[in-house]
GROMACS .gro file of C-alpha atoms in nm:
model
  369
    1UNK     CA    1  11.403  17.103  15.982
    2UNK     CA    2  11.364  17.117  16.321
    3UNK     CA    3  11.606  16.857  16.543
    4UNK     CA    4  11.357  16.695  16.746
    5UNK     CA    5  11.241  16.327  16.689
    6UNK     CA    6  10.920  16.183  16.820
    7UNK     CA    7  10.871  15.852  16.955
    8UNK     CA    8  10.505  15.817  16.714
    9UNK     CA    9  10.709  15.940  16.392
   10UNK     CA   10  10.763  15.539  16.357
   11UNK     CA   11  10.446  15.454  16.505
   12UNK     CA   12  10.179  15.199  16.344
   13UNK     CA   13   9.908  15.344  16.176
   14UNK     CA   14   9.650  15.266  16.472
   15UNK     CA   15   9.856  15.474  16.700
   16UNK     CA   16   9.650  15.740  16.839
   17UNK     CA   17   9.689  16.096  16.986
   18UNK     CA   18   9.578  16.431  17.078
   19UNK     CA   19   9.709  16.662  16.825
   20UNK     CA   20   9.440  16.885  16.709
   21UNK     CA   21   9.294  16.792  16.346
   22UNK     CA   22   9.219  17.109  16.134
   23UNK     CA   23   8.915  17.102  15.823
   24UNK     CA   24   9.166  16.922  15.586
   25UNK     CA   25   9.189  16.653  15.812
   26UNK     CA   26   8.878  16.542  15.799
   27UNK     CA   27   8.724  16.217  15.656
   28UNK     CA   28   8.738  16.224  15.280
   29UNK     CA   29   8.383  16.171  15.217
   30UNK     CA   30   8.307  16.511  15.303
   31UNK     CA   31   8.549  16.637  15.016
   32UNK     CA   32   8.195  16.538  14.842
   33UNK     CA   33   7.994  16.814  14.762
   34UNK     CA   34   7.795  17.043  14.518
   35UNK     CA   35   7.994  17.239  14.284
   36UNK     CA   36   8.003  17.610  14.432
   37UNK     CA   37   7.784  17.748  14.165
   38UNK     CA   38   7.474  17.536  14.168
   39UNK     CA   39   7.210  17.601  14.432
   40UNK     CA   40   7.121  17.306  14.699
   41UNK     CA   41   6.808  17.183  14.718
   42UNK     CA   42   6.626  16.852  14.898
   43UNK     CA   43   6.701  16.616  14.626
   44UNK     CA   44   7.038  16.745  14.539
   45UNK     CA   45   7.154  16.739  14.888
   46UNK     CA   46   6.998  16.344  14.957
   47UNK     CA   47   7.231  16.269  14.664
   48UNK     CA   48   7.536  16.442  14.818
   49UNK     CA   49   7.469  16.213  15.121
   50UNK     CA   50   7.425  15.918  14.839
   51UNK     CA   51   7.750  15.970  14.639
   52UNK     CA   52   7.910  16.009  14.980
   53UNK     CA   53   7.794  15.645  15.102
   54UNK     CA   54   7.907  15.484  14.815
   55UNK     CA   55   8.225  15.707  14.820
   56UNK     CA   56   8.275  15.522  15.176
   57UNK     CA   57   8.213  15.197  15.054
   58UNK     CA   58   8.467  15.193  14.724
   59UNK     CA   59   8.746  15.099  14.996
   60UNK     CA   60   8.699  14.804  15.275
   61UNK     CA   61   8.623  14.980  15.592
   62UNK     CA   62   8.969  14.860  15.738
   63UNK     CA   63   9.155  14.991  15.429
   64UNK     CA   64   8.982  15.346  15.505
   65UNK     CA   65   9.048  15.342  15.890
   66UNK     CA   66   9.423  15.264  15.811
   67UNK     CA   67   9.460  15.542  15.531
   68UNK     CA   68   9.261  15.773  15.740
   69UNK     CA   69   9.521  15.707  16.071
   70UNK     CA   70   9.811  15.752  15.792
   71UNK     CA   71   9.704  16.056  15.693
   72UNK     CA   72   9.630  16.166  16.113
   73UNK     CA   73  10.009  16.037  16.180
   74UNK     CA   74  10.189  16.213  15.848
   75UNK     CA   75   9.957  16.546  15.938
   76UNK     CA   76  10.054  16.554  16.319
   77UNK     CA   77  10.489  16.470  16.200
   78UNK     CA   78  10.446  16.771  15.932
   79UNK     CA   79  10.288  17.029  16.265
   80UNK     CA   80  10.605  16.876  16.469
   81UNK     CA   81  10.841  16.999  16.153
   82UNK     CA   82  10.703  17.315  16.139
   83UNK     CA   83  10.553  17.239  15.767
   84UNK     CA   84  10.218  17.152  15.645
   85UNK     CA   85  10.079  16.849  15.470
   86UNK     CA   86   9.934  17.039  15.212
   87UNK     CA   87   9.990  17.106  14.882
   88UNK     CA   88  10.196  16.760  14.848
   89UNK     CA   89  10.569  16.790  14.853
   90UNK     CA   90  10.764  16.480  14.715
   91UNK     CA   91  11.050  16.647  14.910
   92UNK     CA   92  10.878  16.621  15.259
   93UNK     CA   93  10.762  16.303  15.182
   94UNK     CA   94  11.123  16.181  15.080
   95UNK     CA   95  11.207  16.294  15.481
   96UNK     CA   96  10.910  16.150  15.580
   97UNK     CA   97  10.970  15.853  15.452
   98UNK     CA   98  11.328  15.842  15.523
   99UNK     CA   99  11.218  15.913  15.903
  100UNK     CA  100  10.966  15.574  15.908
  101UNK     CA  101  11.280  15.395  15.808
  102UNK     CA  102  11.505  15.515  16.084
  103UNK     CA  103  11.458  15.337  16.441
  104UNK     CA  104  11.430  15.604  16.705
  105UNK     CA  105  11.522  15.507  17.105
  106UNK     CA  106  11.307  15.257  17.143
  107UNK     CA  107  11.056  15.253  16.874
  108UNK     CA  108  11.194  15.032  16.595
  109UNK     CA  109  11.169  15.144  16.204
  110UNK     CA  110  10.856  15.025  15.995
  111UNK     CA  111  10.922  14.741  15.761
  112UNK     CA  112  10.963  14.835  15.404
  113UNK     CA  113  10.584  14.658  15.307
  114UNK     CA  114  10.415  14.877  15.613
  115UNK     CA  115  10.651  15.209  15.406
  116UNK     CA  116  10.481  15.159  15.108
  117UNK     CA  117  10.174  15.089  15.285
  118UNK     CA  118  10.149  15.446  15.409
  119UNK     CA  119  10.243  15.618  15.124
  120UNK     CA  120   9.927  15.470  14.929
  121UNK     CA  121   9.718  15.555  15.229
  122UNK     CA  122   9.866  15.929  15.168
  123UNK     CA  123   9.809  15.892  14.762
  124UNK     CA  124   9.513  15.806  14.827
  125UNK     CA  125   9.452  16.039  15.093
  126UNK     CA  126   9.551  16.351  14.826
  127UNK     CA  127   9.353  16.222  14.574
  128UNK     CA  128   9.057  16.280  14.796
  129UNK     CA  129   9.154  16.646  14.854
  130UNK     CA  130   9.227  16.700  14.464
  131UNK     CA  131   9.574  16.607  14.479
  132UNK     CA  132   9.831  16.409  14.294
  133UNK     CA  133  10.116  16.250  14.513
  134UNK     CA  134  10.381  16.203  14.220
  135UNK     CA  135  10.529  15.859  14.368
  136UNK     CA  136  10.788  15.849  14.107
  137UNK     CA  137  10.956  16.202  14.189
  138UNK     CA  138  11.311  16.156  14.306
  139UNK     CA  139  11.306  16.252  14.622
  140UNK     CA  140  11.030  15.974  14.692
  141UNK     CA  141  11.123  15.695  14.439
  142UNK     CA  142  11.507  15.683  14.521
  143UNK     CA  143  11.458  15.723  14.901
  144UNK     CA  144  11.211  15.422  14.891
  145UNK     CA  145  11.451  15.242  14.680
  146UNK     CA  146  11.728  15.302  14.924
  147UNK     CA  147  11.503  15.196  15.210
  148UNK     CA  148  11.469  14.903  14.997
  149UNK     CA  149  11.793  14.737  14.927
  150UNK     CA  150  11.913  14.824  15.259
  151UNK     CA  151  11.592  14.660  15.491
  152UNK     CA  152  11.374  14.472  15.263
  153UNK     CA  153  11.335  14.073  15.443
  154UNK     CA  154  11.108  13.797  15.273
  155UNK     CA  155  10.779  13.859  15.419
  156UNK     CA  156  10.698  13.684  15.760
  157UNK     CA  157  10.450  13.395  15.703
  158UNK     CA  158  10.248  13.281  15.961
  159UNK     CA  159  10.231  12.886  16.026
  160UNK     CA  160  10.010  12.652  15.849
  161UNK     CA  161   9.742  12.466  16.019
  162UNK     CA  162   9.752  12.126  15.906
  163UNK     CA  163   9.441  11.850  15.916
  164UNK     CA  164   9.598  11.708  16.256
  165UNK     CA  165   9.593  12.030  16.379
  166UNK     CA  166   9.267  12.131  16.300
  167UNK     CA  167   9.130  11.806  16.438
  168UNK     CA  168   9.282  11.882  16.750
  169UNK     CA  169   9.182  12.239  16.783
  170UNK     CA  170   8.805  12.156  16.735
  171UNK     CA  171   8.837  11.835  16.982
  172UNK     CA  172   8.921  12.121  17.228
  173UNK     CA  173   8.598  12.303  17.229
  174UNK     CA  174   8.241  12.200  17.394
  175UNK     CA  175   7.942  12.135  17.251
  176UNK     CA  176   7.739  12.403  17.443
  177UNK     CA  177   7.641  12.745  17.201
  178UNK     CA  178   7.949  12.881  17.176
  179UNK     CA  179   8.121  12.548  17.101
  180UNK     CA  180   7.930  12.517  16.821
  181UNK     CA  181   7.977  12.814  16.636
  182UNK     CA  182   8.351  12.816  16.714
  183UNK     CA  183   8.380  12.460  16.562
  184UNK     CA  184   8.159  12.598  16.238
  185UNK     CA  185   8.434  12.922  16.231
  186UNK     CA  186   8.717  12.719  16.225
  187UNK     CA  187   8.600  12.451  15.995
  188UNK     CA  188   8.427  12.640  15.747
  189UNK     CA  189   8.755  12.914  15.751
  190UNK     CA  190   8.987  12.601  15.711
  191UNK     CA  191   8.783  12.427  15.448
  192UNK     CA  192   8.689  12.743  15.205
  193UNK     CA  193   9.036  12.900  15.319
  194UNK     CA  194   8.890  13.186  15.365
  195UNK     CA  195   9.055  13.533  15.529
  196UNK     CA  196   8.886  13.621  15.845
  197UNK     CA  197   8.718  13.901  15.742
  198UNK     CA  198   8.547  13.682  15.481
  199UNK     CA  199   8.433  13.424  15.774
  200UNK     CA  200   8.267  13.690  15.945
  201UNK     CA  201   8.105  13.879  15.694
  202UNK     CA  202   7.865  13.603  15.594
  203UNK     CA  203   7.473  13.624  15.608
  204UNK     CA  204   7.247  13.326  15.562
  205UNK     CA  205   7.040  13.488  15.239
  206UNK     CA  206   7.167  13.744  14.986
  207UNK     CA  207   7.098  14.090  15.093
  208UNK     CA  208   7.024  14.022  15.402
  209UNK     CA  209   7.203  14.338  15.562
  210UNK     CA  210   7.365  14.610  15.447
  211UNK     CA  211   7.712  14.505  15.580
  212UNK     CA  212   7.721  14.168  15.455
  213UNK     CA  213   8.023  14.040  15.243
  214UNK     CA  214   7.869  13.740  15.092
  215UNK     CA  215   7.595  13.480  15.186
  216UNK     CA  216   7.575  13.076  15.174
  217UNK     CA  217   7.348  12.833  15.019
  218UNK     CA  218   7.351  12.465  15.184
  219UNK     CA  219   7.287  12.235  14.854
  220UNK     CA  220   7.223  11.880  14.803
  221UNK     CA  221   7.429  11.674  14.589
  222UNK     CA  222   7.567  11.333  14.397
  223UNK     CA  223   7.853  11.338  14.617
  224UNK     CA  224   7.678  11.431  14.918
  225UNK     CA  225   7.629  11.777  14.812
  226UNK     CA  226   7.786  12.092  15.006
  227UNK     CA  227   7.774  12.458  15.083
  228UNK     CA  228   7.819  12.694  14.857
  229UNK     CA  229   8.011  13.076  14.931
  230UNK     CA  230   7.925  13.408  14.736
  231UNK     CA  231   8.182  13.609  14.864
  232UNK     CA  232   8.268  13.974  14.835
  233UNK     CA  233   8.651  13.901  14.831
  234UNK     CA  234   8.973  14.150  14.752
  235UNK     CA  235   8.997  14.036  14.452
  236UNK     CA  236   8.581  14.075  14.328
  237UNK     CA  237   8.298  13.826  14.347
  238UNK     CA  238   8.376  13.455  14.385
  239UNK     CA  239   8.195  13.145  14.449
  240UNK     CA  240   8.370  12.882  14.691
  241UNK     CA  241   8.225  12.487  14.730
  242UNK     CA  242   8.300  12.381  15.018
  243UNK     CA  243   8.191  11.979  15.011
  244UNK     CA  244   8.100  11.742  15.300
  245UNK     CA  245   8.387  11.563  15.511
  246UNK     CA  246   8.447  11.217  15.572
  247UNK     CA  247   8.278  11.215  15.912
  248UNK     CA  248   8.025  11.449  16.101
  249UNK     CA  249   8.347  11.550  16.384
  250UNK     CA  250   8.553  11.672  16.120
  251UNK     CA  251   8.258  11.809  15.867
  252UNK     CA  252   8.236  12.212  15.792
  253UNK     CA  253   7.903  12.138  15.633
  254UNK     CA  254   7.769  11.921  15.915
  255UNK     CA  255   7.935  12.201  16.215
  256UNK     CA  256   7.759  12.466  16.036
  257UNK     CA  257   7.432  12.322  16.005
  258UNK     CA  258   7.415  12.259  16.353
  259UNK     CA  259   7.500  12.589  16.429
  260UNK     CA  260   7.206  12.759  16.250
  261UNK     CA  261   6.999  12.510  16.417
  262UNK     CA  262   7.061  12.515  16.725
  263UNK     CA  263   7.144  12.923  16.745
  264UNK     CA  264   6.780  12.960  16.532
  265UNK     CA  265   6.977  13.164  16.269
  266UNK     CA  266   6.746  13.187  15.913
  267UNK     CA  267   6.841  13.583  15.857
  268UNK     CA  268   7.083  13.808  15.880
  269UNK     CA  269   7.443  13.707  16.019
  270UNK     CA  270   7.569  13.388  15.984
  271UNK     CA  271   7.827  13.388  16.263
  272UNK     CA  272   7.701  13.689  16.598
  273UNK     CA  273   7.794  13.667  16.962
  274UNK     CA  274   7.630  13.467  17.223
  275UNK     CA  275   7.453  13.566  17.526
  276UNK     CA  276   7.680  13.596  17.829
  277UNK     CA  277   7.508  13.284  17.999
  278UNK     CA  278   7.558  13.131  17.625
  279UNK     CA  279   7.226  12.986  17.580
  280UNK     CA  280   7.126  13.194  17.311
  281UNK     CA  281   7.240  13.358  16.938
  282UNK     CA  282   7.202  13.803  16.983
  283UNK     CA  283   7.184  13.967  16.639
  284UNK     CA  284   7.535  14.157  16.661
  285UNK     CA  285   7.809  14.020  16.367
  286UNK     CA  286   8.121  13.859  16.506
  287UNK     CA  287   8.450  14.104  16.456
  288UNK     CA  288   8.690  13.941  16.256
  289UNK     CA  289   8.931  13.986  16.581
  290UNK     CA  290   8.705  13.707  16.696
  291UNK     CA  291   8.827  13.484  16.462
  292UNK     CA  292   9.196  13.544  16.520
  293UNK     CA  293   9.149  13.517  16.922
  294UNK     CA  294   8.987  13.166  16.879
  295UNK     CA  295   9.303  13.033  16.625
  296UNK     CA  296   9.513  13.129  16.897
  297UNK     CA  297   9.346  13.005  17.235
  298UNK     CA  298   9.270  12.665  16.991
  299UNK     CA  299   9.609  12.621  16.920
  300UNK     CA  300   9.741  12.654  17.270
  301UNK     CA  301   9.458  12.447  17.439
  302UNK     CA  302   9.547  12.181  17.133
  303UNK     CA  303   9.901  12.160  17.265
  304UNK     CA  304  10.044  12.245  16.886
  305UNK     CA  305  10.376  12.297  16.867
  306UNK     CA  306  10.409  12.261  17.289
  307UNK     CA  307  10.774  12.282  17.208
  308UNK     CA  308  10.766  12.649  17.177
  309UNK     CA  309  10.714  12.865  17.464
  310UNK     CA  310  10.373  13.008  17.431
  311UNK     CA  311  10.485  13.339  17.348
  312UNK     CA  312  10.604  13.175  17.031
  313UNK     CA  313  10.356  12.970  16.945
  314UNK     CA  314  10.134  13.317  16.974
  315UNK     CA  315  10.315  13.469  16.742
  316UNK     CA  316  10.334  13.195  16.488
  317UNK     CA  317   9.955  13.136  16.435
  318UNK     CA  318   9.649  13.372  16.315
  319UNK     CA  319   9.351  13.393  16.109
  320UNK     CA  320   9.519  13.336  15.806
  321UNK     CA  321   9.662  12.990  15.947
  322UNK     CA  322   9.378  12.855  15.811
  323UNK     CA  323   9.343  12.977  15.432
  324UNK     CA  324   9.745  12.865  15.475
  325UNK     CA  325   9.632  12.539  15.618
  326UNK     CA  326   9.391  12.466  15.307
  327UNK     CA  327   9.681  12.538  15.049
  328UNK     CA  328   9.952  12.325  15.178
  329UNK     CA  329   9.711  12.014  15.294
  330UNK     CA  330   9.496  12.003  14.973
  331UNK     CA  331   9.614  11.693  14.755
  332UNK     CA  332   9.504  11.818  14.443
  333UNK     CA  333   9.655  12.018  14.123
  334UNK     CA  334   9.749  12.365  14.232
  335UNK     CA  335   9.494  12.522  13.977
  336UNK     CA  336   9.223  12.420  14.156
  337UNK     CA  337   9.354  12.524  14.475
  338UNK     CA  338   9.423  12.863  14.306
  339UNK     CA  339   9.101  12.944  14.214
  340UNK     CA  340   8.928  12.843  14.528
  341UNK     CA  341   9.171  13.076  14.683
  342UNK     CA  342   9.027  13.295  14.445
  343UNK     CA  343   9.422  13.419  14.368
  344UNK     CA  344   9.522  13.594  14.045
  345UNK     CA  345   9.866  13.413  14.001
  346UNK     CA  346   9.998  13.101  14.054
  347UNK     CA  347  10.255  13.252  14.196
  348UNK     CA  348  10.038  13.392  14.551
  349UNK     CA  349   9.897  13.037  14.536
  350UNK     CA  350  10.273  12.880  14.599
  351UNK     CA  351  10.310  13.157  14.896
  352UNK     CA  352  10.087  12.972  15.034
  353UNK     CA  353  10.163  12.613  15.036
  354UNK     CA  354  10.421  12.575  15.346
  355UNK     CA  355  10.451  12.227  15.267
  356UNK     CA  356  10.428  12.145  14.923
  357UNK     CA  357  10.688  11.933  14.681
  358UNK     CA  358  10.902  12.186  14.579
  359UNK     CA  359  11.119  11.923  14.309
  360UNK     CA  360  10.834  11.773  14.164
  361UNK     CA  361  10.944  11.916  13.887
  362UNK     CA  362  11.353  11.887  13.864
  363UNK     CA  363  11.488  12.109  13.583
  364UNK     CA  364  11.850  11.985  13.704
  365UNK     CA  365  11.770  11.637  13.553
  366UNK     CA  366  11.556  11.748  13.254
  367UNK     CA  367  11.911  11.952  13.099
  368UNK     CA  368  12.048  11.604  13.153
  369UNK     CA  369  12.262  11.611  13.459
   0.00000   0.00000   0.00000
């Protein structure tokens, strides 16, 4: 193997660069095709085009841009090696691996979850082309396992938004277009503790547009009634309540009413950018980068955790601040936070609660000591 060691062998999976990509590089949609020995025709090509649009859509369109720069950044480190990514070779994977591991000058190692990360965006990468990446070979399994035990940390949580906080951070905004539609992003995120793509993805009626990733329906009820999520989530279909608050400043319900009303909004997206002088809704969705950029500026205009230079406090907040707000502020039984986290385990669910009481329940006494 040849001794030289590039600075983008450790780089994320967004980083970019010019390295030619050959055929096999290409997106793995276009692996879809008629078998060689039947003749094309209108309709059989229009379904080729079909099977390839769903073939897009069976992986969140972040999940394919990250497997697809995975398989640009392990292509471009075989061509430095002198090798080639093709057929799969659990040995040059093993190296591969071992190489994301190892800090080079100044580019540090990967972390052991962004490892494994890549090597299901290159399983999944193979499968497309017809291969099988055997994960548990040797040269893979016990490299990884190494990598492991020697640089595995708990994961790094982000900080929890409590309901102070999130009083403050809508406080902060105005009450002009934008204001509005912030407020109704943070509340609603906060109160259905929802992931930011989730926010975002939102129309006002089902099937509304092609894109969406779920749709709302503003009900009355007993209680004072609510809004109620369909939601396209990680984890399959889900509906989240979301009730009334206490008061109309602190109310997701109330925020995003006025936000439809005032922005006009009956169709399409629930949450699109403003005009630049802000006085009216356009039709284009809201990135879910959006969302993450308005946690942070709210949190520093809010003065949270002013103790920290604001570097810190940066770092220590994002999008998922809020589902991580909901789970540790929620003073009910952790089932029915669970489900409206729409979690599998219990287990995720406690990942979440920063601040709940971790003795409740005091084995030490219960064996009698």
């Amino acid at each position: 193997m040849a001794p030289e060691r590039e600075k983008s062998t450790s780089a994320p999976s967004g980083t970019t660069d010019d390295a030619p990509i050959d055929e096999r590089d290409q997106a793995a949609s276009e692996t879809i095709s008629l078998p060689p020995h039947v003749a094309g025709s209108g309709t059989l090509d229009r379904l080729v085009d079909t099977a390839r649009g769903y073939a897009e859509a069976s992986a969140a369109k972040n999940t394919n841009k990250a497997y697809a720069a995975d398989w640009k950044h392990f292509a471009r480190w075989c061509r430095l090696k002198g090798t080639d990514p093709l057929p799969p070779s659990p040995q040059m994977i093993g190296l591969y691996v071992a190489d994301l591991a190892t800090p080079t000058g100044n580019t540090p190692a990967l972390s052991v979850a962004t490892i494994e990360r890549r090597l299901s965006g290159l399983s999944w990468n193979y499968a497309q082309r017809g291969f099988t990446l055997a994960r548990k070979d040797r040269h893979i399994a016990t490299v990884l396992a190494g990598i492991r035990r020697k640089h595995a940390r708990p994961p790094v949580q982000k900080e929890a938004i409590l309901p102070e906080d999130i009083l403050a951070m809508v406080a902060t905004l105005p009450f002009d277009l934008r204001g509005l539609r912030d407020r109704a992003i943070l509340l609603i995120g906060y109160a259905g503790g929802l992931r930011r793509s989730e926010i975002v993805s939102l129309d006002v009626h089902k099937d509304d547009t092609p894109d969406s990733g779920g749709w709302i329906e503003i009900l009355d009820g007993r209680d004072g009634g609510g809004t109620l999520l369909t939601l396209d989530a990680k984890t399959g279909w889900r509906e989240v309540e979301i009730g009334r608050g206490s008061s109309e400043q602190s109310c997701p319900v109330h925020a995003l009413e006025q936000w439809l009303h005032f922005a006009k909004i009956d169709f399409g997206p629930v949450f699109v950018r403003c005009s630049r002088d802000g006085t009216r809704a356009m039709e284009t969705r809201l990135s879910d980068k959006h969302v993450a950029r308005l946690v942070k500026q709210t949190v520093l205009d809010a003065g949270i955790r002013a103790d920290l230079p604001e570097k810190e406090r940066l770092a220590l907040f994002s999008g998922h601040s809020l589902r991580a707000g909901l789970a540790s502020s929620a003073e009910v039984d952790e089932r029915y936070v669970q489900k409206h986290l729409g979690h599998v385990s219990a287990e995720m669910t406690r990942r979440y609660q920063r601040r709940r009481d971790r003795f409740r329940v005091n084995l030490t006494r219960a064996a009698g000591l």
